[in-house]
Structures are given as C-alpha cells and as structure tokens.
Coordinates of C-alpha atoms in Angstrom, one line a residue:
M46 CA 43.6 -4.6 -0.8
N47 CA 45.4 -2.2 1.5
K48 CA 47.6 -4.0 4.0
S49 CA 49.4 -2.9 7.2
R50 CA 53.1 -3.3 7.8
S51 CA 52.4 -6.6 9.4
G52 CA 50.9 -7.9 6.2
Q53 CA 47.4 -8.0 7.5
P54 CA 44.6 -6.1 5.8
A55 CA 44.5 -2.5 7.0
R56 CA 41.6 -1.6 9.2
R57 CA 39.4 1.0 7.6
Q58 CA 39.7 4.3 9.4
R59 CA 36.6 5.3 11.3
P60 CA 34.9 8.0 9.1
T61 CA 34.2 11.3 10.7
I62 CA 30.7 12.9 10.2
T63 CA 29.6 16.5 10.5
L64 CA 25.9 17.3 10.9
C65 CA 25.0 20.5 9.1
V66 CA 21.8 22.4 9.7
I67 CA 20.7 25.8 8.3
A68 CA 18.2 27.5 10.5
R69 CA 16.3 30.7 11.2
N70 CA 13.9 31.2 14.1
E71 CA 13.7 27.4 14.8
E72 CA 13.9 27.5 18.6
A73 CA 10.9 25.1 18.8
F74 CA 12.7 22.5 16.7
I75 CA 16.5 22.9 16.7
G76 CA 17.1 21.3 20.1
D77 CA 15.4 18.0 19.3
C78 CA 17.1 17.9 15.9
L79 CA 20.6 18.2 17.4
V80 CA 19.9 15.8 20.2
S81 CA 18.7 13.2 17.8
A82 CA 21.9 13.3 15.8
R83 CA 24.5 14.1 18.4
P84 CA 25.3 10.4 19.5
Y85 CA 26.1 9.5 15.9
V86 CA 28.1 12.4 14.5
D87 CA 31.5 13.9 15.4
E88 CA 30.7 17.5 14.9
M89 CA 27.6 19.7 14.6
V90 CA 27.4 22.9 12.6
V91 CA 24.4 25.2 12.6
L92 CA 24.4 28.0 10.1
D93 CA 22.0 30.7 11.3
T94 CA 20.5 32.8 8.5
G95 CA 19.1 35.6 10.7
S96 CA 17.3 34.3 13.8
T97 CA 15.7 36.7 16.2
D98 CA 14.8 34.1 18.7
G99 CA 16.8 31.6 20.8
T100 CA 17.9 29.3 18.0
A101 CA 21.6 30.1 18.2
D102 CA 21.7 29.9 22.0
I103 CA 20.0 26.5 22.1
A104 CA 22.3 25.2 19.4
R105 CA 25.4 26.3 21.3
S106 CA 24.2 24.8 24.6
L107 CA 24.0 21.5 22.9
G108 CA 27.5 21.6 21.6
A109 CA 27.0 22.9 18.1
R110 CA 29.3 25.4 16.4
V111 CA 27.1 28.3 15.3
E112 CA 28.0 30.6 12.4
T113 CA 25.9 33.3 10.7
F114 CA 25.0 33.7 7.1
T115 CA 23.3 36.6 5.3
W116 CA 20.2 35.1 3.7
V117 CA 20.2 35.7 -0.1
E118 CA 17.0 34.0 -1.0
D119 CA 18.9 30.8 -2.1
F120 CA 18.8 27.6 -0.1
A121 CA 21.6 26.0 -2.1
A122 CA 23.9 28.9 -1.2
A123 CA 23.1 28.5 2.4
R124 CA 23.6 24.7 2.4
N125 CA 26.9 25.1 0.5
A126 CA 28.1 27.7 3.0
A127 CA 27.2 25.3 5.9
A128 CA 29.1 22.5 4.2
E129 CA 32.2 24.7 3.8
L130 CA 32.3 25.0 7.6
A131 CA 32.4 21.2 8.2
T132 CA 35.6 19.4 9.0
G133 CA 34.3 15.8 8.9
A134 CA 35.0 13.5 6.0
W135 CA 31.2 13.1 5.5
I136 CA 28.4 15.6 5.9
L137 CA 24.9 14.7 6.9
M138 CA 22.5 17.6 6.1
L139 CA 19.3 17.9 8.1
D140 CA 16.6 20.5 8.5
A141 CA 15.7 21.8 12.0
D142 CA 12.3 20.1 11.9
E143 CA 13.9 16.8 11.1
R144 CA 15.1 14.1 13.6
L145 CA 17.5 11.3 12.9
Q146 CA 15.8 8.1 14.2
P147 CA 17.9 6.1 16.6
A148 CA 18.0 3.1 14.3
G149 CA 18.8 5.4 11.5
G150 CA 21.7 6.8 13.4
E151 CA 23.1 3.4 14.1
A152 CA 22.6 2.5 10.4
L153 CA 24.5 5.7 9.4
R154 CA 27.6 4.6 11.3
V155 CA 27.4 1.0 10.1
F156 CA 26.9 2.1 6.5
L157 CA 29.9 4.5 6.4
E158 CA 32.2 2.0 8.2
S159 CA 31.3 -1.0 6.0
R160 CA 30.2 0.4 2.6
T161 CA 31.6 -1.4 -0.4
R162 CA 30.8 1.3 -3.0
D163 CA 32.8 4.6 -3.0
G164 CA 29.9 6.8 -3.9
K165 CA 30.1 10.6 -3.6
Y166 CA 26.7 11.0 -2.0
Y167 CA 23.7 9.0 -0.9
S168 CA 19.9 9.3 -0.5
V169 CA 18.4 8.8 2.9
R170 CA 14.8 7.9 3.8
I171 CA 12.8 10.9 5.0
E172 CA 9.6 9.9 6.7
N173 CA 7.3 13.0 6.3
Q174 CA 4.5 13.0 8.9
I175 CA 1.4 14.2 7.1
A176 CA -1.1 14.1 10.0
D177 CA -1.2 16.0 13.3
D178 CA -2.6 13.1 15.4
D179 CA -1.2 10.0 13.7
P180 CA 2.6 9.7 13.3
T181 CA 2.2 6.5 11.3
Q182 CA 0.7 8.4 8.3
L183 CA 3.8 9.0 6.2
R184 CA 4.9 10.2 2.8
L185 CA 8.4 8.9 2.0
T186 CA 11.0 10.9 0.1
Y187 CA 14.6 10.1 -0.7
P188 CA 16.7 13.3 -1.0
N189 CA 20.4 13.3 -1.3
R190 CA 21.6 14.3 2.2
L191 CA 24.8 12.3 2.9
F192 CA 27.9 13.2 1.0
Q193 CA 31.7 13.4 1.1
R194 CA 33.0 16.8 2.0
D195 CA 35.8 17.0 -0.6
S196 CA 34.1 15.4 -3.5
G197 CA 33.2 18.1 -6.0
V198 CA 29.5 17.8 -4.8
R199 CA 27.5 21.0 -4.3
Y200 CA 23.9 22.0 -3.9
V201 CA 22.2 23.6 -6.9
G202 CA 18.9 25.5 -7.0
A203 CA 17.5 28.3 -5.0
I204 CA 14.7 26.1 -3.6
H205 CA 14.1 22.3 -3.5
E206 CA 17.9 22.3 -4.0
D207 CA 19.7 19.1 -4.9
L208 CA 23.2 17.8 -4.9
V209 CA 25.1 17.8 -8.2
Y210 CA 28.6 16.5 -9.0
L211 CA 30.0 19.6 -10.6
P212 CA 32.9 18.0 -12.5
A213 CA 30.5 15.7 -14.3
P214 CA 26.8 16.5 -13.8
S215 CA 25.8 13.4 -15.8
Q216 CA 27.1 11.3 -12.9
S217 CA 24.9 13.2 -10.4
F218 CA 22.8 10.5 -8.8
G219 CA 22.7 9.2 -5.3
V220 CA 22.5 5.6 -4.2
R221 CA 19.5 5.0 -1.8
V222 CA 20.3 3.8 1.8
D223 CA 16.9 2.9 3.1
D224 CA 18.1 2.1 6.6
I225 CA 19.2 5.7 7.3
R226 CA 15.9 7.1 8.4
V227 CA 14.9 10.6 9.3
S228 CA 11.5 11.8 10.7
H229 CA 10.2 15.1 9.3
L230 CA 7.6 17.1 11.2
G231 CA 7.2 20.1 8.9
Y232 CA 4.4 18.7 6.8
R233 CA 2.0 18.3 9.7
P234 CA -1.0 20.4 8.7
S235 CA -0.9 22.5 11.9
L236 CA 2.8 23.3 11.4
V237 CA 2.4 24.1 7.7
E238 CA -0.4 26.6 8.6
A239 CA 1.5 28.1 11.5
R240 CA 4.8 28.6 9.6
D241 CA 3.2 29.9 6.4
K242 CA 6.2 29.4 4.2
F243 CA 4.2 28.8 1.0
E244 CA 4.4 32.4 -0.2
R245 CA 8.2 32.5 0.2
N246 CA 8.6 29.2 -1.6
R247 CA 6.2 30.2 -4.4
N248 CA 8.2 33.4 -5.1
L249 CA 11.5 31.5 -5.2
L250 CA 10.0 28.9 -7.6
L251 CA 8.7 31.5 -9.9
R252 CA 12.1 33.2 -9.9
E253 CA 13.7 29.8 -10.8
T254 CA 11.4 29.4 -13.8
R255 CA 12.5 32.8 -15.1
D256 CA 16.2 32.1 -14.4
R257 CA 16.2 28.5 -15.6
P258 CA 13.1 28.2 -17.8
N259 CA 14.2 24.9 -19.4
D260 CA 14.8 23.1 -16.1
P261 CA 11.9 20.7 -15.3
L262 CA 12.3 20.8 -11.5
P263 CA 10.9 24.3 -10.8
W264 CA 7.9 23.6 -12.9
F265 CA 7.3 20.3 -11.0
Y266 CA 7.5 22.0 -7.6
L267 CA 5.2 24.8 -8.7
G268 CA 2.7 22.0 -9.6
M269 CA 3.1 20.6 -6.1
D270 CA 2.6 24.1 -4.7
R271 CA -0.7 24.5 -6.6
L272 CA -1.9 21.1 -5.4
S273 CA -1.4 22.2 -1.8
T274 CA -4.0 24.9 -2.4
N275 CA -6.3 22.6 -4.4
Q276 CA -5.7 24.4 -7.7
T277 CA -5.7 21.2 -9.6
A278 CA -6.0 22.7 -13.1
E279 CA -3.0 25.0 -12.6
A280 CA -1.0 22.2 -11.0
A281 CA -1.7 19.9 -14.1
E282 CA -0.4 22.6 -16.4
F283 CA 2.8 23.0 -14.4
F284 CA 3.3 19.2 -14.4
R285 CA 2.8 19.2 -18.1
Q286 CA 5.4 21.9 -18.6
S287 CA 7.8 19.9 -16.4
V288 CA 7.3 16.7 -18.4
A289 CA 7.9 18.6 -21.6
R290 CA 11.3 19.6 -20.3
K291 CA 12.3 16.2 -18.9
E292 CA 15.3 15.8 -21.3
N293 CA 16.9 19.0 -20.0
R294 CA 18.0 17.8 -16.6
V295 CA 20.7 15.1 -16.5
G296 CA 20.2 12.5 -13.8
W297 CA 16.6 13.5 -13.0
S298 CA 13.7 11.2 -13.4
P299 CA 10.2 12.4 -14.2
V300 CA 8.5 9.4 -12.6
E301 CA 6.9 11.5 -9.8
T302 CA 5.8 14.2 -12.3
Y303 CA 4.0 11.6 -14.4
T304 CA 2.3 10.3 -11.3
Q305 CA 1.1 13.7 -10.2
L306 CA 0.0 14.6 -13.8
I307 CA -2.0 11.4 -14.0
N308 CA -3.7 12.1 -10.7
A309 CA -4.6 15.6 -11.7
Y310 CA -6.0 14.5 -15.1
I311 CA -8.1 11.8 -13.4
Q312 CA -9.5 14.4 -11.0
L313 CA -10.1 16.8 -13.8
Q314 CA -11.5 14.1 -16.2
D315 CA -9.1 15.5 -18.7
T316 CA -9.2 13.8 -22.2
R317 CA -5.3 13.9 -22.3
L318 CA -5.1 11.2 -19.6
E319 CA -4.9 8.3 -22.0
A320 CA -2.0 9.8 -24.0
V321 CA 0.0 10.6 -20.8
V322 CA -0.5 7.1 -19.5
A323 CA 0.6 5.6 -22.8
E324 CA 3.7 7.8 -22.8
A325 CA 4.6 7.0 -19.2
E326 CA 4.2 3.2 -19.9
R327 CA 6.3 3.4 -23.1
L328 CA 9.1 5.2 -21.2
G329 CA 9.0 2.9 -18.2
M330 CA 7.9 5.8 -16.0
L331 CA 4.5 4.6 -14.8
A332 CA 5.1 4.1 -11.0
P333 CA 3.0 2.0 -8.7
A334 CA 1.3 5.1 -7.2
G335 CA 0.2 6.1 -10.7
R336 CA -1.1 2.6 -11.5
G337 CA -2.9 2.6 -8.2
A338 CA -4.7 5.8 -9.1
L339 CA -5.6 4.4 -12.5
A340 CA -6.9 1.2 -11.0
A341 CA -9.2 3.2 -8.6
E342 CA -10.5 5.2 -11.6
A343 CA -11.0 1.9 -13.6
V344 CA -13.0 0.5 -10.7
R345 CA -15.1 3.6 -10.5
R346 CA -15.9 3.2 -14.2
G347 CA -16.6 -0.5 -13.8
L348 CA -13.5 -1.6 -15.8
L349 CA -12.4 -4.3 -13.4
D350 CA -10.1 -6.1 -15.9
E351 CA -8.3 -2.8 -16.4
A352 CA -8.0 -2.2 -12.7
E353 CA -6.6 -5.7 -12.2
R354 CA -4.0 -5.1 -15.0
H355 CA -2.7 -2.0 -13.3
L356 CA -2.6 -3.4 -9.8
L357 CA -0.7 -6.6 -10.9
A358 CA 1.7 -4.4 -12.9
A359 CA 2.2 -2.2 -9.8
V360 CA 3.4 -5.2 -7.7
G361 CA 5.4 -6.7 -10.6
P362 CA 9.2 -6.7 -11.1
D363 CA 11.2 -3.9 -12.8
Q364 CA 9.4 -0.9 -11.2
P365 CA 10.8 2.5 -11.9
I366 CA 12.8 4.0 -9.1
V367 CA 10.8 6.6 -7.2
Q368 CA 11.9 9.4 -4.9
V369 CA 8.4 10.0 -3.3
Q370 CA 6.0 7.3 -2.2
M371 CA 3.6 6.2 0.5
P372 CA 4.5 3.1 2.5
G373 CA 3.1 0.0 1.0
I374 CA 2.5 1.4 -2.5
G375 CA 3.8 -1.3 -4.9
S376 CA 3.8 -3.9 -2.2
W377 CA 1.5 -4.9 0.7
L378 CA -0.9 -1.9 0.3
T379 CA -1.4 -2.5 -3.4
R380 CA -1.9 -6.2 -2.8
L381 CA -4.7 -5.3 -0.3
D382 CA -6.3 -3.4 -3.2
L383 CA -6.1 -6.6 -5.2
V384 CA -7.7 -8.5 -2.3
N385 CA -10.6 -6.1 -2.3
L386 CA -10.9 -6.3 -6.1
Y387 CA -10.9 -10.1 -6.2
T388 CA -13.3 -10.3 -3.3
A389 CA -15.7 -8.0 -5.0
T390 CA -15.6 -10.1 -8.2
G391 CA -16.0 -13.4 -6.2
N392 CA -12.5 -14.7 -7.0
L393 CA -11.8 -15.7 -3.5
A394 CA -8.9 -18.1 -4.4
A395 CA -7.0 -15.1 -6.0
A396 CA -7.9 -12.9 -3.0
L397 CA -6.5 -15.5 -0.6
Q398 CA -3.3 -15.8 -2.7
Q399 CA -2.7 -12.0 -2.4
V400 CA -3.5 -12.2 1.4
D401 CA -0.8 -14.8 1.8
L402 CA 1.7 -12.5 0.1
V403 CA 0.6 -9.5 2.3
L404 CA 1.1 -11.6 5.5
A405 CA 4.5 -12.7 4.3
D406 CA 5.6 -9.0 4.0
P407 CA 7.7 -8.0 7.1
H408 CA 6.8 -4.3 6.5
V409 CA 3.0 -4.7 7.1
P410 CA 2.3 -2.3 10.0
N411 CA -0.7 -4.2 11.4
P412 CA -0.5 -7.9 10.4
S413 CA -3.2 -8.8 12.9
A414 CA -5.8 -6.7 11.1
V415 CA -4.8 -8.4 7.9
A416 CA -5.1 -11.8 9.5
T417 CA -8.7 -10.9 10.5
T418 CA -9.5 -10.1 6.9
A419 CA -7.8 -13.3 5.8
A420 CA -9.7 -15.4 8.3
R421 CA -13.0 -14.0 7.1
L422 CA -12.1 -14.7 3.5
A423 CA -11.0 -18.3 4.3
L424 CA -14.2 -18.9 6.1
Q425 CA -16.2 -17.5 3.2
A426 CA -14.1 -19.6 0.7
N427 CA -14.6 -22.7 2.9
D428 CA -10.8 -23.2 3.1
P429 CA -10.3 -24.8 6.5
H430 CA -6.5 -25.3 6.0
R431 CA -5.8 -21.6 5.4
L432 CA -8.3 -20.6 8.2
G433 CA -6.4 -22.7 10.7
R434 CA -3.1 -21.0 9.7
Y435 CA -4.6 -17.5 9.9
L436 CA -6.1 -18.1 13.3
Q437 CA -2.6 -18.4 14.8
S438 CA -2.0 -14.7 14.1
L439 CA -5.6 -13.5 14.7
P440 CA -5.8 -10.8 17.4
M441 CA -7.9 -11.6 20.4
P442 CA -11.1 -9.6 20.6
A443 CA -11.4 -7.0 23.4
D444 CA -12.8 -8.6 26.6
S445 CA -16.0 -6.5 26.2
D446 CA -16.5 -7.7 22.6
L447 CA -18.9 -10.6 23.1
D448 CA -19.7 -10.9 19.4
G449 CA -16.1 -10.8 18.5
H450 CA -15.4 -13.8 20.8
L451 CA -18.3 -15.6 19.3
R452 CA -17.0 -15.1 15.8
L453 CA -13.6 -16.3 16.8
L454 CA -15.1 -19.5 18.2
E455 CA -17.1 -20.0 15.0
M456 CA -13.9 -19.9 13.0
R457 CA -12.3 -22.5 15.4
V458 CA -15.0 -24.9 14.4
A459 CA -14.5 -24.3 10.7
A460 CA -10.7 -24.5 10.7
T461 CA -8.5 -27.5 10.3
P462 CA -6.9 -28.0 13.7
N463 CA -3.3 -27.0 13.9
Q464 CA -1.6 -29.3 16.3
A465 CA 1.1 -26.8 17.4
A466 CA -1.5 -24.1 17.9
L467 CA -3.9 -26.4 19.8
R468 CA -1.4 -26.7 22.7
T469 CA -1.7 -22.9 23.3
L470 CA -5.5 -22.8 23.4
P471 CA -7.7 -22.7 26.5
P472 CA -9.4 -26.0 27.1
T473 CA -12.8 -24.9 25.8
D474 CA -11.3 -23.5 22.6
R475 CA -9.2 -26.7 22.1
A476 CA -12.3 -28.9 22.5
I477 CA -14.2 -26.7 20.1
A478 CA -11.4 -26.9 17.5
L479 CA -11.3 -30.7 17.8
D480 CA -15.1 -31.0 17.5
D481 CA -15.1 -32.8 20.9
W482 CA -18.4 -31.6 22.4
Q483 CA -18.2 -33.8 25.5
A484 CA -14.9 -32.1 26.4
A485 CA -16.3 -28.7 25.5
Y486 CA -19.3 -29.3 27.8
E487 CA -17.0 -30.2 30.7
A488 CA -14.7 -27.2 30.0
A489 CA -17.6 -24.8 29.7
L490 CA -19.0 -25.9 33.1
A491 CA -15.7 -25.2 34.7
L492 CA -16.0 -21.5 33.6
T493 CA -17.5 -18.8 35.8
G494 CA -18.7 -16.5 33.0
A495 CA -17.2 -13.5 34.8
T496 CA -15.7 -12.1 31.6
M497 CA -17.2 -11.6 28.1
A498 CA -14.5 -14.1 26.8
E499 CA -15.8 -16.8 29.2
A500 CA -19.5 -15.8 28.5
A501 CA -18.9 -16.2 24.8
R502 CA -17.4 -19.7 25.3
M503 CA -20.3 -20.8 27.4
I504 CA -23.0 -19.4 25.0
F505 CA -21.2 -20.9 22.0
V506 CA -20.9 -24.4 23.5
A507 CA -24.5 -24.3 24.8
A508 CA -25.8 -23.3 21.4
R509 CA -23.9 -26.2 19.7
L510 CA -25.1 -28.7 22.2
H511 CA -28.7 -27.5 21.7
E512 CA -28.2 -27.9 17.9
K513 CA -26.9 -31.4 18.4
G514 CA -30.0 -32.4 20.4
A515 CA -28.7 -32.1 24.0
P516 CA -30.8 -29.3 25.5
D517 CA -30.3 -30.5 29.0
A518 CA -26.5 -30.1 28.7
A519 CA -27.0 -26.7 27.1
L520 CA -29.3 -25.7 30.0
D521 CA -26.6 -26.7 32.6
I522 CA -24.2 -24.3 31.0
L523 CA -26.7 -21.4 30.6
E524 CA -27.9 -21.6 34.2
R525 CA -24.3 -21.4 35.4
L526 CA -23.8 -18.3 33.2
L527 CA -27.1 -16.8 34.3
D528 CA -25.7 -16.4 37.8
A529 CA -22.8 -14.3 36.5
Q530 CA -24.3 -12.4 33.5
P531 CA -28.1 -12.4 33.7
F532 CA -28.6 -9.4 31.4
L533 CA -26.9 -10.6 28.2
P534 CA -29.4 -10.6 25.3
Q535 CA -27.6 -13.5 23.6
L536 CA -28.0 -15.6 26.8
Q537 CA -31.7 -14.8 27.2
F538 CA -32.4 -15.5 23.6
L539 CA -30.7 -18.9 23.7
L540 CA -32.3 -19.7 27.1
S541 CA -35.8 -19.1 25.8
R542 CA -35.2 -21.5 22.9
V543 CA -33.7 -24.2 25.1
L544 CA -36.5 -24.0 27.7
T545 CA -39.1 -24.2 24.9
D546 CA -37.6 -27.4 23.6
L547 CA -37.6 -28.8 27.1
G548 CA -41.3 -28.0 27.5
R549 CA -40.7 -25.4 30.2
F550 CA -43.0 -22.8 28.6
D551 CA -43.5 -20.5 31.6
D552 CA -39.7 -20.2 32.1
A553 CA -39.2 -19.7 28.4
L554 CA -41.8 -16.9 28.4
A555 CA -40.0 -15.2 31.3
A556 CA -36.7 -15.4 29.5
H557 CA -38.4 -13.9 26.4
E558 CA -39.9 -11.0 28.4
I559 CA -36.4 -10.2 29.8
L560 CA -35.0 -10.3 26.3
Q561 CA -37.7 -7.7 25.2
Q562 CA -36.8 -5.5 28.1
L563 CA -33.1 -5.6 27.2
A564 CA -33.9 -4.8 23.6
A565 CA -35.9 -1.8 24.6

C-alpha cells in the first residue's frame, strides 16, 4: 500500500478524463453530446473529419478543443488520432449521437476514483433507442469506450472498430461497467433513414473482408447489415462465414453470431438449425436470446417441453457473456415467457413461482403491470395468500374504469386480508376485505357515487348484499347511487333484479327499459 510521508495511506490522485468525439456534419447532435459529458470530464476533444455545417463552431462554443482530420475511410484511424490529442489519464470515447446519462456520468467518476482492478480499458453500457416514439425500447450493447491513454491500447478495424492491446492482443478484453450508461439515438428508424449511412458502411465492410478475409468480425457485421434490409438468407450466409472463422480472432466471442444465425435459420426454416444449436450448446455459446427464439419456435410447433427446457436454461446460472442484448432477456422478460407457458399448460403453481421471481427483480420496468397479471393468476389458482400480497402493489384503475374497480373489489374478497395493507384501505374496501358486510353497507351509504371508484364500491356492495338475501339493504345503496349516476348500465341491471325480488315489478320493468336504451 502506498503511504504518505506521515505514514498514512496515500490518497489516490483524482484521475483526469478526456472526452473524445469524432464528427462530421453533426450540428444537430454534437451540442447535446458535449453538454451531457461536460460536468464529468476534464477536457473535451472533437476531431472534425470534414464538416461543412456548424459542427465545429458549436463544439468550440461549448468549450471543446476542435482539430481537423482528413477522412481516410477508416474509423479506427480517426479514433486513434482523436486519442492522440487527449491529455487526460483516461479517455471516454463517444459518438456525436450519444449522450452520457447523468447517473452514468456520476458512475464514471466514482468508478475511476475507486476501482480496485488496474484494467487497461472497460466496456460501458450503450442503450440504443430503437423506436422513434418510445425511448424505453432499447437494445443494449457493451463496446469498449473507456481506456487509459498511455496503455498500448489502440483501435483496430476500418468500421465497427474495437480496442486492442497491441503489446499482447490475447489480453484484449474489456471489463464491463454496467453503471456507466450512455444513450444512443442513431438507431431510431427516422434517423437511420435520414442519415443513410448504410451504403458507406457496407462498402467499408466489404473492403474489410478483402483485406482481412479470416477475421470473423467483418462477416458478422455484413450479416447484421443484410438483416437491416430483410435479406435474411444472405445474412445467414455471412453469419455462417463468421462462425467458421471464430478461432481467428483472439479475445472475441461468437455468442451474438450464433444468436443471429439461429434466428435466421428459424425464419428460413433451414435444416441446419439443429446442428448449429448443438454446436452452440456444446461450446457454451447459446445465449438467452438464442434460447428465447428457440423456445418461441418450439411453442409454435407444439413442443412445449422443449420450450420449457430452453427458457429454464436461459434464466439459469453460467450464461455466456453477451455484448448485445435486450433488457430483461435472461431475467425478468424470459421469466414472463415462462409464466405464459405455464399458464397455457395449466401449471398455475409454476407460473406463480416465476411471477414471484419477476416481482423480486429490481430491474422490471413496470412492476404494477406484472402485479396485475400476478393477481389474476392467484385468483385463478385460488391462492388467497399470494393474492393478498399482490394486491399491495396492484395499480389503481383509472377513475373512469368502472369494470376495473369492480374487478379489484372482487380480488379483495378473494384475498387473505393483510393486516398492514388493511390500514391503508378506504373503509368500504377494508370492510369488503374483512368480509364484514354490515360495515360495508354503512360505508357504502356514506359514499356519494360521484366518481366511478365510488360507484363501483356501491354497486359491488349492493350486489353482495343482494346475494346474501338482503335486497332492502341493497336497494338503499342503489337508490343513493341513482341520484348521482342514473345512466350506468351496471346500476340499472342490478336495480331491475333487486326490485324484482322485492315484488316491485313496475319499477323493475322501468329499470329494464332504461337498461335497453343504454345498450342501444
């Protein structure tokens, strides 16, 4: 341990960080990129590769040092030139259409100041937005973007370039730092179409296959290029060529290539699928995404045991490390597939076990929606204890959703009362949960019925009282609701039944006629 002259442990020097960006004609993006990273870095360098717009001026106005570079059809050359301009101990490499998330920026500083491993470079989490109107639709990638400036690390590859430790290429692998998160906008469909970079990338990749014919990476990216234009058969052939060369690139994993090849063969109904799956399994390269695709195909073919095998393996231990994935694959999203499979086969106990695991996952983006599914399953399985637990996280229906409020009250009756949750419920709901219908009657009479939530409570309690042989009490509640909400079909239907049981046939007929008018 390093110590100061006083004998105390020496305080680690604050690491300096340079943001490096290569850009050309990125005036629509460069400003937000630099602003997102500026609070967390010590220096910003923009290497302009031939802009004819305001990219350079915007970058300078935000405090970046702007230098120029003659484009030579080689992204690695440009990135290495940008890195040479940096003065910080560490370099964070971003693209102009990327933004360092605020939490990711904080994590960047914390990580570099407290890291225990002296790695040369690290992988960060890129959240690629793949929909124009929904920023939550993501495809995750983990490229190596954070590296020590004087470490022998350089970019290699004219396109889809990656970092390589030149003194010992076999040691070229980056440790993933999931908390350093970056948003990438460039895969939004509207931007892909507007920027039209496919032709440039395609030409560079074809050149790479000529210059480095035994490297699996250019073949893989050509396959991805063909997938983007729905040329699945050509894509499959490129993926096959990439897998055949997998031993030729040290430190590279073909996991994603196997996943894409399996997907392509499934779509093409190619007879080579079984052999590729067997090979990927034997090598430990069958990732959760590939297993998920195989499970979906097995369900389509009615092979439910095979689907279950793949899904259980996909959430099991010892998964291969992947560099590309969708959020939830191999965890909560795959478990929801298991929930659907078990529900379809009538194995509700197994479905509920998977639901519990999903709800325990802190990364589930919408736990209230899962709780709704869970509550319905628990009700179907006649499991009052689980139902009572799920009700605590169940979302409240919208005020206009009368049927939703009625379903929620039905679940309260079926659930085992949770004493802690009972204290938070409105009086009517609490009485319903405790099966105390005298208290429920009194609480319902205290309501005005002005909202759909109150109307649902009044209709629900009246219906239960009617079922229990107390039509007079039911009528008391319905007449009160009639003043506030006379045109609710559920009210008029129940009212006609209650009045009939009380022998008030003319009034019951009048309620029935109103119901028919509402239905029309």
